Amino acid sequence: MSRPRLAVVGGGLAGISAALAAADRGMEVTVFERRRTLGGRTWSFERGGLSFDNGQHVFMRCCTRYLALLDRIDARHLVHLQDRLDVPVVAPGGKVHHLRRGRLPAPLQLGLSLARYGHLPAHERARVGRVALALRRLELGDPALDDRTFGDWLHGEGVGSDATEALWDLICRPTVNLPASEASLALAAKVFKTGLLERNDAADIGWAAVPLGRLHGEVPAAALHAAGVDVRLDAKVEAIDGSTVCVGDGRVAYDAVVVAVTPDVAARLVPRAGVDADGLGSSPIVNVHVVYDRIVTDLPFAAGLHTPVEYVFDRSDSSGVPPGQQCLAISLSAAERWIGRSVGDLTERFAAELARLFPAAASAQVVDSVVTREHRATFRGGPGRAVHRPGPVTSEPGVFLAGDWTDTGWPATMEGAVRSGEAAADAAVSHLAAPSPTRDRAADTRAIA
């Protein structure tokens, strides 16, 4: 008997995960990717001999499926993962306070660090523990959590705007891609409960040590090849008719299809699947990469406070700058105010802000700068969006959905993308294991026209 044939449309993390999961369970898998590389919305490019990522993508130790994917493709050695959570928070003038975890069990692991956190006044520090316990009591399955913002909930717990900026937004904004004032309480609660309130080490931060084009492109391509997956790059799918994939002038019939693309593309390819891209909305991300002629900070990364700089990462090693120079990448989430600015404007503004945070940058020369923009980086994680996030199974028999925008229980993260791909593969395998005379007849009449 021939193996079931699965098409995966989209070569991002969701598609890669779906393809590997299906291949590992004995399916014959073909991946169609419209770009010339894998990686989806995590990619890199070269300019002037340097490599730049399209954005600073991070994960945490609680991102167990993403870490399992790295193990599956033999890429764990290509990322940094902190031994212990340590977030330097820098304010103008170079004033740094660290959020570090201790050895106490969750949710007490940040207690000592918070007691010394000088960016918060003493009375606000004392309030953090009570707010954390209130968060811990929230039931993530309660649909009412998606009816209000995280900021509104914090306000009800007595948290002021200064404390929100100095602590809660440092975590909410980059994970939900919205500030607390706009983020769904359901998504924020998921982040805080899973990352900080259940396991001592869950929030340890990781990031790529190599360009994303290698980590999420070249390395997965080799793993897919080794698994027997047929990867077709530069292959734009024009339509999906049932379980038939239309690429260019050709039509190829499969037993099942996983559609692992952005919601707007999924709505176009499978109109009867009911994907509501407008209902999901979108939120942009902008990254500003600044190359200096010298080292201006010894921090591997930092969060910014009282500055437009939200997070900044030292990407010198992965970018390939010459010894003695430094490449800093600034990540700006929920970046509506920055998305339309020119490269020159953004470079000037953020070079000045970096000089406020790192005094050594004031006397350094900017030798290069690059701006990357993702206009629809994630779905908009505000209240009322959960109802628009579909599961993997659609009303179209044999067609399944994957992507960080689907109903994974997570915000739009790399972890959510991987989980969605695995869920879609599981659904496809279950579908193909069920008896279906119609599908058996179709398998006998496959054709390529």
Coordinates of C-alpha atoms in Angstrom, one line a residue, residues 7-431:
A7 CA 0.9 18.7 1.1
V8 CA 2.1 21.4 3.5
V9 CA 1.6 24.9 2.0
G10 CA 4.0 27.3 3.8
G11 CA 7.6 26.8 4.9
G12 CA 7.7 28.7 8.1
L13 CA 8.0 27.2 11.6
A14 CA 4.4 26.0 11.5
G15 CA 4.9 24.3 8.1
I16 CA 8.3 22.9 9.1
S17 CA 6.8 21.4 12.3
A18 CA 3.8 19.9 10.5
A19 CA 6.0 18.4 7.8
L20 CA 8.4 16.8 10.2
A21 CA 5.7 15.5 12.5
A22 CA 3.8 13.9 9.5
A23 CA 7.0 12.5 8.0
D24 CA 7.9 10.9 11.3
R25 CA 4.6 9.2 11.3
G26 CA 5.0 7.6 8.0
M27 CA 3.4 10.1 5.6
E28 CA 4.8 11.1 2.2
V29 CA 5.1 14.9 2.6
T30 CA 5.6 17.7 0.1
V31 CA 6.2 21.3 1.3
F32 CA 5.4 24.2 -1.0
E33 CA 7.1 27.5 -0.1
R34 CA 6.7 30.6 -2.3
R35 CA 10.0 32.1 -1.2
R36 CA 13.4 30.8 -2.1
T37 CA 14.2 29.9 1.5
L38 CA 12.4 28.3 4.4
G39 CA 11.7 30.2 7.6
G40 CA 8.5 32.1 6.9
R41 CA 8.4 35.4 8.9
T42 CA 11.8 34.6 10.6
W43 CA 14.4 35.3 8.0
S44 CA 17.7 37.1 7.4
F45 CA 19.4 38.9 4.6
E46 CA 22.9 40.1 3.7
R47 CA 24.0 43.6 3.0
G48 CA 27.5 44.9 2.6
G49 CA 29.0 41.6 3.8
L50 CA 26.9 41.6 7.0
S51 CA 23.9 39.5 7.9
F52 CA 20.8 41.0 9.5
D53 CA 17.7 39.3 10.8
N54 CA 14.3 40.6 10.0
G55 CA 13.5 40.8 13.7
Q56 CA 14.7 39.8 17.1
H57 CA 12.9 36.6 17.8
V58 CA 13.2 35.2 21.3
F59 CA 11.9 32.2 23.2
M60 CA 11.8 31.0 26.8
R61 CA 12.6 27.7 28.5
C62 CA 8.8 27.1 28.8
C63 CA 8.7 27.0 25.0
T64 CA 9.0 23.2 25.1
R65 CA 7.8 22.4 21.6
Y66 CA 10.1 25.0 20.0
L67 CA 13.0 23.5 21.9
A68 CA 11.9 20.0 20.8
L69 CA 12.0 21.2 17.2
L70 CA 15.5 22.5 17.7
D71 CA 16.5 19.1 19.0
R72 CA 14.7 17.4 16.1
I73 CA 16.7 19.4 13.5
D74 CA 19.9 19.2 15.5
A75 CA 20.1 23.0 16.1
R76 CA 20.1 23.4 19.9
H77 CA 23.8 24.4 19.7
L78 CA 22.8 27.3 17.5
V79 CA 20.9 29.2 20.1
H80 CA 21.7 30.9 23.4
L81 CA 19.6 29.9 26.4
Q82 CA 20.2 31.6 29.7
D83 CA 21.3 29.4 32.6
R84 CA 19.1 31.7 34.8
L85 CA 16.7 34.5 33.9
D86 CA 18.5 37.9 33.9
V87 CA 16.9 40.9 32.3
P88 CA 18.9 44.2 32.5
V89 CA 16.5 47.1 32.5
V90 CA 18.3 50.3 31.4
A91 CA 17.0 53.9 31.9
P92 CA 18.5 57.0 30.4
G93 CA 21.8 57.9 32.0
G94 CA 22.8 54.2 32.0
K95 CA 21.0 53.4 35.2
V96 CA 20.6 49.6 35.2
H97 CA 18.6 47.3 37.5
H98 CA 18.3 43.6 36.9
L99 CA 15.3 41.3 37.1
R100 CA 16.9 38.0 38.0
R101 CA 15.4 34.7 39.2
G102 CA 16.6 33.1 42.4
R103 CA 16.4 29.5 43.6
L104 CA 13.1 29.7 45.3
P105 CA 10.2 27.9 43.7
A106 CA 7.7 29.7 41.5
P107 CA 6.2 32.2 42.0
L108 CA 8.8 33.4 44.5
Q109 CA 11.9 33.2 42.3
L110 CA 11.9 36.9 41.5
G111 CA 11.2 38.0 45.0
L112 CA 14.6 39.1 46.0
S113 CA 15.3 40.8 42.6
L114 CA 12.0 42.7 42.8
A115 CA 12.8 43.8 46.3
R116 CA 15.9 45.5 44.9
Y117 CA 14.4 46.7 41.7
G118 CA 15.1 50.4 41.8
H119 CA 12.9 51.3 38.8
L120 CA 9.9 50.7 41.0
P121 CA 9.1 52.7 44.2
A122 CA 9.0 50.6 47.3
H123 CA 5.2 50.6 47.7
E124 CA 4.8 49.3 44.1
R125 CA 7.4 46.6 44.7
A126 CA 5.4 45.4 47.7
R127 CA 2.3 45.2 45.5
V128 CA 3.8 42.9 42.9
G129 CA 3.5 39.7 44.9
R130 CA -0.2 40.2 45.6
V131 CA -0.9 41.0 41.9
A132 CA 1.1 37.9 40.9
L133 CA -1.0 35.7 43.2
A134 CA -4.2 37.2 41.7
L135 CA -2.9 36.4 38.2
R136 CA -2.1 32.9 39.3
R137 CA -5.7 32.4 40.4
L138 CA -7.1 33.2 36.9
E139 CA -8.4 30.3 34.9
L140 CA -6.9 30.4 31.4
G141 CA -9.9 28.5 30.0
D142 CA -12.3 31.3 31.2
P143 CA -13.6 33.0 28.0
A144 CA -14.4 36.1 30.0
L145 CA -10.6 36.8 30.2
D146 CA -10.7 37.7 26.5
D147 CA -13.4 40.4 27.1
R148 CA -11.1 42.9 28.8
T149 CA -7.6 44.3 28.6
F150 CA -4.7 43.4 30.8
G151 CA -4.2 47.0 31.6
D152 CA -7.8 47.3 32.8
W153 CA -7.3 44.3 35.1
L154 CA -4.0 45.7 36.5
H155 CA -5.8 49.0 37.2
G156 CA -8.4 47.0 39.1
E157 CA -5.6 45.4 41.2
G158 CA -4.3 48.9 42.1
V159 CA -1.4 49.0 39.7
G160 CA -0.6 52.5 38.3
S161 CA 0.7 53.4 34.9
D162 CA 4.3 53.9 36.1
A163 CA 4.4 50.5 37.6
T164 CA 2.8 49.0 34.4
E165 CA 5.5 50.6 32.3
A166 CA 8.4 49.7 34.6
L167 CA 7.5 46.0 35.0
W168 CA 4.3 44.5 33.5
D169 CA 4.7 46.0 30.0
L170 CA 8.3 44.8 29.8
I171 CA 6.9 41.3 29.5
C172 CA 3.5 41.9 27.9
R173 CA 4.5 44.1 25.0
P174 CA 7.1 41.8 23.4
T175 CA 5.1 38.6 23.9
V176 CA 1.6 39.8 23.0
N177 CA 2.9 42.5 20.6
L178 CA 0.6 45.0 22.4
P179 CA 1.0 47.1 25.5
A180 CA -1.0 46.1 28.6
S181 CA -3.5 48.8 27.9
E182 CA -4.5 47.1 24.6
A183 CA -3.6 43.4 25.2
S184 CA -6.2 40.7 25.9
L185 CA -6.1 39.6 29.6
A186 CA -6.4 36.0 28.3
L187 CA -3.1 36.2 26.4
A188 CA -1.3 38.2 29.0
A189 CA -2.4 35.8 31.7
K190 CA -1.1 32.9 29.6
V191 CA 2.3 34.6 29.3
F192 CA 2.7 35.3 33.0
K193 CA 1.2 32.1 34.3
T194 CA 3.2 29.8 32.0
G195 CA 6.4 31.9 32.1
L196 CA 6.7 33.1 35.7
L197 CA 4.1 31.6 38.0
E198 CA 4.3 27.8 37.5
R199 CA 8.0 26.9 37.1
N200 CA 11.1 28.5 38.6
D201 CA 13.1 28.3 35.3
A202 CA 10.3 28.8 32.7
A203 CA 11.1 32.4 31.8
D204 CA 14.8 31.9 31.1
I205 CA 15.3 33.7 27.8
G206 CA 16.8 32.3 24.6
W207 CA 17.7 33.7 21.2
A208 CA 19.5 32.7 18.0
A209 CA 23.3 32.7 18.0
V210 CA 23.4 32.5 14.2
P211 CA 21.4 34.3 11.5
L212 CA 17.8 33.2 11.3
G213 CA 18.3 32.3 7.7
R214 CA 20.5 29.5 8.9
L215 CA 18.6 28.5 12.1
H216 CA 15.1 28.4 10.5
G217 CA 16.1 28.0 6.9
E218 CA 19.1 26.0 6.0
V219 CA 19.1 23.7 9.0
P220 CA 15.5 22.7 8.8
A221 CA 15.9 22.2 5.0
A222 CA 18.6 19.6 5.7
A223 CA 16.4 17.9 8.4
L224 CA 13.4 17.8 6.1
H225 CA 15.5 16.3 3.3
A226 CA 16.9 13.7 5.7
A227 CA 13.3 12.8 6.7
G228 CA 12.4 12.3 3.0
V229 CA 10.3 15.4 2.7
D230 CA 10.1 16.9 -0.8
V231 CA 10.7 20.7 -0.3
R232 CA 9.7 22.8 -3.3
L233 CA 11.0 26.4 -3.0
D234 CA 9.9 29.3 -5.2
A235 CA 6.6 27.5 -5.6
K236 CA 3.6 29.8 -5.1
V237 CA 0.3 28.0 -4.5
E238 CA -2.4 29.7 -6.4
A239 CA -5.4 27.9 -5.0
I240 CA -6.4 24.8 -3.0
D241 CA -9.4 22.9 -4.3
G242 CA -10.4 20.3 -1.8
S243 CA -7.2 18.4 -1.2
T244 CA -5.8 19.4 -4.6
V245 CA -3.0 22.0 -4.7
C246 CA -2.8 24.3 -7.7
V247 CA 0.8 25.5 -8.4
G248 CA 1.2 27.5 -11.5
D249 CA -0.5 25.6 -14.3
G250 CA -0.3 22.3 -12.4
R251 CA -2.8 20.6 -10.2
V252 CA -1.6 17.9 -7.7
A253 CA -4.0 15.8 -5.7
Y254 CA -3.1 14.8 -2.2
D255 CA -4.8 12.9 0.6
A256 CA -4.7 15.9 2.9
V257 CA -3.3 19.5 2.9
V258 CA -2.0 21.6 5.8
V259 CA -2.3 25.3 5.1
A260 CA 0.5 27.0 7.1
V261 CA 0.4 30.5 5.9
T262 CA -0.7 33.9 7.2
P263 CA -4.5 34.4 7.9
D264 CA -5.0 36.7 4.9
V265 CA -3.4 34.1 2.5
A266 CA -5.3 31.2 4.1
A267 CA -8.6 33.1 3.6
R268 CA -7.7 33.5 -0.1
L269 CA -6.5 29.9 -0.6
V270 CA -9.4 28.2 1.2
P271 CA -12.3 30.7 1.2
R272 CA -14.8 28.1 2.5
A273 CA -12.6 27.4 5.6
G274 CA -14.0 30.5 7.3
V275 CA -10.7 32.2 8.2
D276 CA -11.6 35.8 9.3
A277 CA -8.4 37.7 8.7
D278 CA -10.1 41.0 9.3
G279 CA -11.4 39.8 12.6
L280 CA -8.0 38.7 13.7
G281 CA -6.5 42.1 12.8
S282 CA -2.7 42.7 12.8
S283 CA 0.0 44.4 14.8
P284 CA 3.4 45.5 13.3
I285 CA 7.0 45.1 14.4
V286 CA 9.9 47.3 13.5
N287 CA 13.6 46.6 14.1
V288 CA 16.4 49.1 13.8
H289 CA 19.9 47.7 13.4
V290 CA 22.7 50.1 14.3
V291 CA 26.4 49.3 13.6
Y292 CA 28.9 51.2 15.6
D293 CA 32.7 51.7 15.1
R294 CA 33.3 50.5 18.6
I295 CA 31.8 48.6 21.5
V296 CA 29.3 50.7 23.3
T297 CA 27.8 48.2 25.8
D298 CA 28.8 44.8 27.2
L299 CA 25.3 43.7 27.8
P300 CA 24.1 40.8 25.6
F301 CA 20.6 42.4 25.6
A302 CA 18.6 44.9 27.7
A303 CA 15.1 46.3 28.1
G304 CA 14.7 50.0 27.9
L305 CA 12.7 52.1 30.3
H306 CA 11.6 55.8 29.8
T307 CA 12.8 55.5 26.2
P308 CA 11.3 54.4 22.9
V309 CA 13.9 51.6 22.9
E310 CA 12.0 48.6 24.1
Y311 CA 14.6 45.9 23.8
V312 CA 18.1 46.0 22.3
F313 CA 20.2 42.9 21.5
D314 CA 23.9 42.7 20.7
R315 CA 24.0 40.9 17.3
S316 CA 27.7 41.5 16.6
D317 CA 28.6 37.8 16.4
S318 CA 25.8 36.7 14.1
S319 CA 26.0 39.8 11.9
G320 CA 29.7 39.3 11.2
V321 CA 30.8 42.8 12.0
P322 CA 34.6 43.2 12.2
P323 CA 36.3 42.9 15.6
G324 CA 36.0 46.1 17.6
Q325 CA 32.7 47.1 16.0
Q326 CA 29.3 46.3 17.5
C327 CA 25.8 45.7 15.9
L328 CA 22.8 46.5 18.1
A329 CA 19.3 45.5 17.1
I330 CA 16.4 47.4 18.6
S331 CA 13.1 45.6 18.6
L332 CA 9.9 47.7 18.6
S333 CA 6.6 45.8 19.2
A334 CA 3.2 47.2 18.5
A335 CA 5.1 49.6 16.2
E336 CA 2.3 51.7 14.6
R337 CA 4.0 54.9 15.4
W338 CA 7.3 53.8 13.8
I339 CA 6.2 51.7 10.8
G340 CA 6.0 54.6 8.4
R341 CA 9.1 56.5 9.4
S342 CA 12.1 56.7 7.0
V343 CA 15.3 54.8 7.6
G344 CA 17.2 58.0 8.2
D345 CA 14.6 59.3 10.7
L346 CA 14.6 56.0 12.6
T347 CA 18.4 55.7 12.6
E348 CA 18.8 59.3 13.9
R349 CA 16.1 58.9 16.6
F350 CA 17.3 55.6 17.9
A351 CA 21.0 56.3 17.7
A352 CA 20.2 59.3 20.0
E353 CA 18.2 57.1 22.3
L354 CA 21.0 54.5 22.5
A355 CA 23.4 57.3 23.5
R356 CA 21.0 58.1 26.4
L357 CA 21.0 54.5 27.5
F358 CA 24.7 53.7 26.9
P359 CA 26.9 56.7 27.4
A360 CA 29.7 55.2 25.3
A361 CA 27.4 55.4 22.3
A362 CA 27.4 59.2 22.4
S363 CA 31.0 59.3 21.2
A364 CA 30.8 56.4 18.8
Q365 CA 30.3 56.6 15.1
V366 CA 27.4 54.9 13.3
V367 CA 28.9 53.1 10.4
D368 CA 25.8 51.4 9.1
S369 CA 22.1 51.1 9.8
V370 CA 19.3 48.9 8.6
V371 CA 15.5 49.0 9.3
T372 CA 13.3 46.0 8.9
R373 CA 9.5 46.2 9.0
E374 CA 6.8 43.6 9.4
H375 CA 3.5 45.4 8.8
R376 CA 1.4 42.4 9.7
A377 CA 3.9 40.7 12.1
T378 CA 1.2 39.1 14.3
F379 CA -2.5 38.9 14.7
R380 CA -3.7 41.7 17.0
G381 CA -3.8 40.2 20.5
G382 CA -6.5 42.4 21.9
P383 CA -9.8 41.5 23.6
G384 CA -12.3 39.7 21.4
R385 CA -9.8 38.0 19.1
A386 CA -10.0 34.5 20.6
V387 CA -13.3 33.7 18.8
H388 CA -11.5 34.4 15.4
R389 CA -8.7 31.9 16.0
P390 CA -9.7 28.6 14.4
G391 CA -8.5 25.2 15.3
P392 CA -6.6 23.0 12.9
V393 CA -9.7 21.2 11.5
T394 CA -11.7 23.1 8.8
S395 CA -15.1 22.5 7.2
E396 CA -13.2 21.4 4.0
P397 CA -12.5 17.7 4.3
G398 CA -8.8 16.9 4.3
V399 CA -7.8 20.6 4.7
F400 CA -6.1 21.7 8.0
L401 CA -4.8 25.0 9.3
A402 CA -1.6 25.9 11.0
G403 CA 0.0 29.1 12.1
D404 CA 0.7 31.1 15.2
W405 CA -2.6 32.8 14.6
T406 CA -4.7 29.7 15.1
D407 CA -6.1 28.5 18.4
T408 CA -3.0 27.4 20.2
G409 CA -3.7 29.0 23.6
W410 CA -0.5 31.0 23.1
P411 CA 0.1 34.5 21.7
A412 CA 1.7 34.8 18.2
T413 CA 5.0 33.3 19.1
M414 CA 7.5 30.8 17.7
E415 CA 6.2 28.3 20.3
G416 CA 2.6 28.8 19.1
A417 CA 3.7 28.3 15.5
V418 CA 5.4 25.0 16.3
R419 CA 2.4 23.8 18.4
S420 CA 0.0 24.7 15.5
G421 CA 2.0 22.7 13.0
E422 CA 2.1 19.7 15.2
A423 CA -1.6 19.9 15.9
A424 CA -2.4 20.2 12.2
A425 CA -0.2 17.1 11.5
D426 CA -2.0 15.2 14.3
A427 CA -5.4 16.2 12.8
A428 CA -4.3 15.1 9.3
V429 CA -3.1 11.7 10.5
S430 CA -6.3 11.1 12.4
H431 CA -8.3 12.1 9.4

